[in-house]
mmCIF file of C-alpha atoms and ligand atoms in Angstrom:
data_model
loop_
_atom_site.group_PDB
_atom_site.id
_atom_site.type_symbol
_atom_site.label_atom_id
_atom_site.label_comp_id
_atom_site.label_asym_id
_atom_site.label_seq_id
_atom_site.Cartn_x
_atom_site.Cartn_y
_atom_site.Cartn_z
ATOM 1 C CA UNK A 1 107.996 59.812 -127.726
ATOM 2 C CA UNK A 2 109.262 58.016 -130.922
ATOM 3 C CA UNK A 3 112.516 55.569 -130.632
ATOM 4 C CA UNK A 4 114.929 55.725 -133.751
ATOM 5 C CA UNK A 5 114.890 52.408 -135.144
ATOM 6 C CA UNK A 6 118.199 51.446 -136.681
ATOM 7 C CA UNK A 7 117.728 48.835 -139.988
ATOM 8 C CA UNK A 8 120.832 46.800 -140.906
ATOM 9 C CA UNK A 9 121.644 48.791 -143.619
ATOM 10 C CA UNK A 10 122.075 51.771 -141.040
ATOM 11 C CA UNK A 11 124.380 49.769 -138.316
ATOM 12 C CA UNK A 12 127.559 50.670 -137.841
ATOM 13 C CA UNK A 13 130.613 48.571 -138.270
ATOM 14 C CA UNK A 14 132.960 48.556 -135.982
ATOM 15 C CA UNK A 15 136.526 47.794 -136.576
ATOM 16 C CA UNK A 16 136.887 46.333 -133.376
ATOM 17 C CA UNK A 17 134.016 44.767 -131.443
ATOM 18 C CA UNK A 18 132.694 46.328 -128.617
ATOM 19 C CA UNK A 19 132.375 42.692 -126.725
ATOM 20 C CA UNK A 20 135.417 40.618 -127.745
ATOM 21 C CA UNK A 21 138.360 43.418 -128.219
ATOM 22 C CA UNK A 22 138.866 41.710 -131.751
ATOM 23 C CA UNK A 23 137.743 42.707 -134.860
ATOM 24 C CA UNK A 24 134.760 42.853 -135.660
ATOM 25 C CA UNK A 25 134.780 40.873 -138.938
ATOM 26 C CA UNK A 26 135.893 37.512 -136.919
ATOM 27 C CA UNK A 27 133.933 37.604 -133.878
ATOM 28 C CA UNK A 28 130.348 38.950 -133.375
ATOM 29 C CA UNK A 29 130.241 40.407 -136.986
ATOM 30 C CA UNK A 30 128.990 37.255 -138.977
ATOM 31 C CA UNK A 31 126.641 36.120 -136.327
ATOM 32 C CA UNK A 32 125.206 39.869 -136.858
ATOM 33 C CA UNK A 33 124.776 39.579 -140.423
ATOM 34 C CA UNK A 34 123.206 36.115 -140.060
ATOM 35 C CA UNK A 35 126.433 34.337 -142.189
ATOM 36 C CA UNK A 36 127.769 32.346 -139.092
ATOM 37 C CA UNK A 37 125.634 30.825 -135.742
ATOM 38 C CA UNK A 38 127.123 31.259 -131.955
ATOM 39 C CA UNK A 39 128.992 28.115 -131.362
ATOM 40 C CA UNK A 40 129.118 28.585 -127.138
ATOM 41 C CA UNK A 41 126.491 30.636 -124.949
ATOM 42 C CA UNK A 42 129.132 32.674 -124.655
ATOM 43 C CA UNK A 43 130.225 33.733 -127.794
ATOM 44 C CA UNK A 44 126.186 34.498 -128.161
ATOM 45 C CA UNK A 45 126.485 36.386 -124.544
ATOM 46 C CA UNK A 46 128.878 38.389 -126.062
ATOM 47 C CA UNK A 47 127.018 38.809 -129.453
ATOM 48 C CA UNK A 48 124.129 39.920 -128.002
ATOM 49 C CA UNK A 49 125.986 42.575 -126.088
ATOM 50 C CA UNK A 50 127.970 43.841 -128.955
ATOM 51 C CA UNK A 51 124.383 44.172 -130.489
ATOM 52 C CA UNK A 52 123.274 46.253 -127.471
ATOM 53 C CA UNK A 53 125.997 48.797 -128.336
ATOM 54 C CA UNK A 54 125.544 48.808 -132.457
ATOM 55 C CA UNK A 55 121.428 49.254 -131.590
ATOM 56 C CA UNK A 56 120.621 45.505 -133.338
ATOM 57 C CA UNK A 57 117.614 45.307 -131.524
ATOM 58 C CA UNK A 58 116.034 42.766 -134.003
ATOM 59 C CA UNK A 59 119.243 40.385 -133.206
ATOM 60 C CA UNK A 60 118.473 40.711 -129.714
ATOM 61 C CA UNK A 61 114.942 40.322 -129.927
ATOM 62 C CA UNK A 62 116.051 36.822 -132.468
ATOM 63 C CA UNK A 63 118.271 35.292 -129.757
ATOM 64 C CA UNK A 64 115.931 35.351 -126.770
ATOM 65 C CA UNK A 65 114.426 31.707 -126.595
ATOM 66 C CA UNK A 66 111.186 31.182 -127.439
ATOM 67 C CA UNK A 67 109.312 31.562 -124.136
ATOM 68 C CA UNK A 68 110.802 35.161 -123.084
ATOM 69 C CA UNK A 69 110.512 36.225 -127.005
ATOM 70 C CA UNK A 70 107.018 35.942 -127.158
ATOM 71 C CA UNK A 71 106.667 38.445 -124.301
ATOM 72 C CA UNK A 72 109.175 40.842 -126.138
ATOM 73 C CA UNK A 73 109.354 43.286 -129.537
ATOM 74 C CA UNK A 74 111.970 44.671 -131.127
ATOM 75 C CA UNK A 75 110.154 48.052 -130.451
ATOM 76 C CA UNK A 76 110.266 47.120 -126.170
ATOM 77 C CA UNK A 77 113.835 46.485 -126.434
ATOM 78 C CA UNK A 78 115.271 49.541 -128.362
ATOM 79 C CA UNK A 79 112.543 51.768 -125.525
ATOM 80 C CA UNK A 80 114.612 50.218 -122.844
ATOM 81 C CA UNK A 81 117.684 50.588 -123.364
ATOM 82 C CA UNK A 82 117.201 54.217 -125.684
ATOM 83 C CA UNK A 83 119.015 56.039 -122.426
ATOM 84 C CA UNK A 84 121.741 53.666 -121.939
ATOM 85 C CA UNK A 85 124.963 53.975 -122.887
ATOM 86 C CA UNK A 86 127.359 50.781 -123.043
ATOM 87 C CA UNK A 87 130.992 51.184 -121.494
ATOM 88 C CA UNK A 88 132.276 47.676 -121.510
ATOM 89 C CA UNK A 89 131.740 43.941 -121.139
ATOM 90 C CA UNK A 90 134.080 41.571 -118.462
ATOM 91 C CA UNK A 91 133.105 38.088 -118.870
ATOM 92 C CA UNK A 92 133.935 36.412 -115.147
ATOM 93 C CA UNK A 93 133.091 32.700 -116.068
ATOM 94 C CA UNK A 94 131.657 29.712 -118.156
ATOM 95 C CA UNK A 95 129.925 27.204 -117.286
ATOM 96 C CA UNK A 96 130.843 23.256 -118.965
ATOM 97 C CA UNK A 97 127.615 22.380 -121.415
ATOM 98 C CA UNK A 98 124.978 20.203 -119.715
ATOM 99 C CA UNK A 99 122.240 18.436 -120.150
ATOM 100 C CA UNK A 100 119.111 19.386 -118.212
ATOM 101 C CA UNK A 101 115.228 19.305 -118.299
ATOM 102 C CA UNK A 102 113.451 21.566 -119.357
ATOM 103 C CA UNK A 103 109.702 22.802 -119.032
ATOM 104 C CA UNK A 104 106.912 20.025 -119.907
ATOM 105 C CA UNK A 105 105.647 22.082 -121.917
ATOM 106 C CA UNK A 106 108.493 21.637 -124.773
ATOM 107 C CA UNK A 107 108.639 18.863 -127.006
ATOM 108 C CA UNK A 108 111.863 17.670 -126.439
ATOM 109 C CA UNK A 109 112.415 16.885 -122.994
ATOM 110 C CA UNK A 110 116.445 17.239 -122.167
ATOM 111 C CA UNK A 111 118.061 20.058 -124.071
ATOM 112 C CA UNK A 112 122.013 21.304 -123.635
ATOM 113 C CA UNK A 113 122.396 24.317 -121.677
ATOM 114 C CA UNK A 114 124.899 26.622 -119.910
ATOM 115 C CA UNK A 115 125.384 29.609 -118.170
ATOM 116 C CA UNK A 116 127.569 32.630 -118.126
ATOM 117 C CA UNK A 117 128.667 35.060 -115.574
ATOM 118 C CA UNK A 118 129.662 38.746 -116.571
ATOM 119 C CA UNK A 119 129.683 42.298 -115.971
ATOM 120 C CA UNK A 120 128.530 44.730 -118.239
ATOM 121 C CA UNK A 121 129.189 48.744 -116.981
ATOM 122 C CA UNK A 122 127.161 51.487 -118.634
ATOM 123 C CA UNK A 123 125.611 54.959 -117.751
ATOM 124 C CA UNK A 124 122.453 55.862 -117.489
ATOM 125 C CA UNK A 125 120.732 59.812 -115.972
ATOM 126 C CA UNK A 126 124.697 60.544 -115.427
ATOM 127 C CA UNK A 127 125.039 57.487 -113.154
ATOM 128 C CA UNK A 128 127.475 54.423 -113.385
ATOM 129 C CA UNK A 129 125.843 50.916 -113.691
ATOM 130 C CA UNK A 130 126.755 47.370 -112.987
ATOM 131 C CA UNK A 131 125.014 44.802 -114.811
ATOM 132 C CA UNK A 132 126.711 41.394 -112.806
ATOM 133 C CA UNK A 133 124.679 38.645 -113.811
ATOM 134 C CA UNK A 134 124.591 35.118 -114.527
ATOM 135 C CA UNK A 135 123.011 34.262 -117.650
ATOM 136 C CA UNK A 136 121.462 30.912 -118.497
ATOM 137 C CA UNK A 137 121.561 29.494 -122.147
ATOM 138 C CA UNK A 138 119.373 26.494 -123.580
ATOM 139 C CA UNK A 139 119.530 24.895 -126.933
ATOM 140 C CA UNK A 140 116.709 25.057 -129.224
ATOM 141 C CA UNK A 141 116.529 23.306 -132.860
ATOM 142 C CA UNK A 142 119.960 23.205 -132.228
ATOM 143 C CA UNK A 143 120.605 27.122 -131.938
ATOM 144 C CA UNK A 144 121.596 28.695 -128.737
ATOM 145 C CA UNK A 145 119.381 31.126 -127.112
ATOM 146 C CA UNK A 146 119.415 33.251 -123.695
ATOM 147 C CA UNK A 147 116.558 31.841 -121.297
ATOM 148 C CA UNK A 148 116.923 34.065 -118.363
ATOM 149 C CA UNK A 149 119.591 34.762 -116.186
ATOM 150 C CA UNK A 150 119.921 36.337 -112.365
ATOM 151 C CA UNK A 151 122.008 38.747 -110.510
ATOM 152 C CA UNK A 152 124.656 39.118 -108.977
ATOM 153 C CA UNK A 153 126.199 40.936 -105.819
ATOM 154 C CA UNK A 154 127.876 43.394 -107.481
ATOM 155 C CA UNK A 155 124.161 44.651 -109.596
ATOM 156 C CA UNK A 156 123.514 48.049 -109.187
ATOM 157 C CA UNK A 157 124.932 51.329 -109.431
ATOM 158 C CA UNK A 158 128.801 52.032 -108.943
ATOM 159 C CA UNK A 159 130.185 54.468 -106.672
ATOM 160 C CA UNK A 160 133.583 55.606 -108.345
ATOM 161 C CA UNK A 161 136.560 58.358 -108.402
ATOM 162 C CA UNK A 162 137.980 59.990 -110.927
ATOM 163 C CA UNK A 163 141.055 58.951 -110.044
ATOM 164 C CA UNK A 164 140.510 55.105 -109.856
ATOM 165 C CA UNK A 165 140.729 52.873 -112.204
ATOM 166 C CA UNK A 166 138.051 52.811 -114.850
ATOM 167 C CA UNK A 167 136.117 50.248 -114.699
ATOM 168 C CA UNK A 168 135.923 49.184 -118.426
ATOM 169 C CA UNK A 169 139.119 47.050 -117.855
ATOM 170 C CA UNK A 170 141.350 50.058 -120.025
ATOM 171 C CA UNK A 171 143.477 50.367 -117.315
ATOM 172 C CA UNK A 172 142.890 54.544 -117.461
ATOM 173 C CA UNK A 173 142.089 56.656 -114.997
ATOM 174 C CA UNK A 174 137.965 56.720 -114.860
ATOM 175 C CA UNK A 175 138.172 60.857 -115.442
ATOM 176 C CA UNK A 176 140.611 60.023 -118.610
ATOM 177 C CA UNK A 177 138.219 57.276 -119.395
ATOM 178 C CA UNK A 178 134.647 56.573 -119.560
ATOM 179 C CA UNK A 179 133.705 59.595 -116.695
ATOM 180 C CA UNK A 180 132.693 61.771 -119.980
ATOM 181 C CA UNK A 181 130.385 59.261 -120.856
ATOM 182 C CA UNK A 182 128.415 58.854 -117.953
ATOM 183 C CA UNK A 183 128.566 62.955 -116.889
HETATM 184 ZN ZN1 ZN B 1 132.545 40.213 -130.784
HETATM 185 ZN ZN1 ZN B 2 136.551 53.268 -119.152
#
């Protein structure tokens, strides 16, 4: 089995992002085409999930830092998530910036970090997903990256009826929502 690669050239681009509910153009949009840098981990949380749902696996793959990178291709990342698809990002906190050490094994030996907490939904073999996780952030050469991150309570698959609420924070019905997504 082959996985479609999607180039730059081939992205879509959205009006409105798919992270932020903004458009596109003055959120995740410049960090995608490499004319602006993530200023907070979470405006590069929310990047890399926007990138998720255009298919910008190399973006992903870029904004890893560099010890999970190295363990990573663009190829690995487009394989595992080539069945998913994204319904819709809730970011639940943000941590203040620290400073904290980090692994001997780096040159510098504080570097800025932070974490953030979300929730991303999606669907996957006609099943409803919960991605709750907290995500921690490190500086490197001045550039945010993700390190690693861990899960919450609310990780696995959601149980739902088509008469609650959906739960991509539309404020529809789930049937009138994302429910033709995931069936
Ligand atoms: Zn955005
Ligand atoms: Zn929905």
């Amino acid at each position: 089995m082959t996985t479609q690669m999607a180039t730059h050239s081939e992205l879509t681009h959205p009006t409105i992002c798919p992270a932020c509910a903004q458009p596109y153009e003055q959120c995740c949009g410049p960090l995608h085409h490499e004319n602006a840098v993530p200023s907070s981990p979470e405006a590069l949380m929310r990047s890399r999930y926007s990138a998720y749902v255009l298919g910008d696996y190399p973006y992903i793959l870029a904004t890893y830092a560099t010890a999970p990178r190295q363990q990573l291709t663009v190829q690995a990342l487009a394989e595992s998530a080539a069945d998913t698809r994204w319904l819709g990002l809730t970011v639940l906190a943000a941590s203040p910036i620290t400073t904290a050490p980090i692994t001997p094994s780096q040159n510098n030996s504080q570097c800025l970090q932070g974490e953030v907490e979300f929730k991303v939904f999606y669907a996957e073999n006609k099943r409803l997903y919960c991605l709750h996780e907290r995500s921690l952030f490190i500086q490197e050469s001045g550039y945010w990256r993700y390190l690693d991150g861990t899960m919450g309570d609310a990780n696995g698959e959601v149980l739902i009826k088509r008469n609650d609420k959906c739960v991509c924070g539309s404020n529809k019905k789930y049937k009138q929502c994302c429910l033709p997504k995931v069936a």
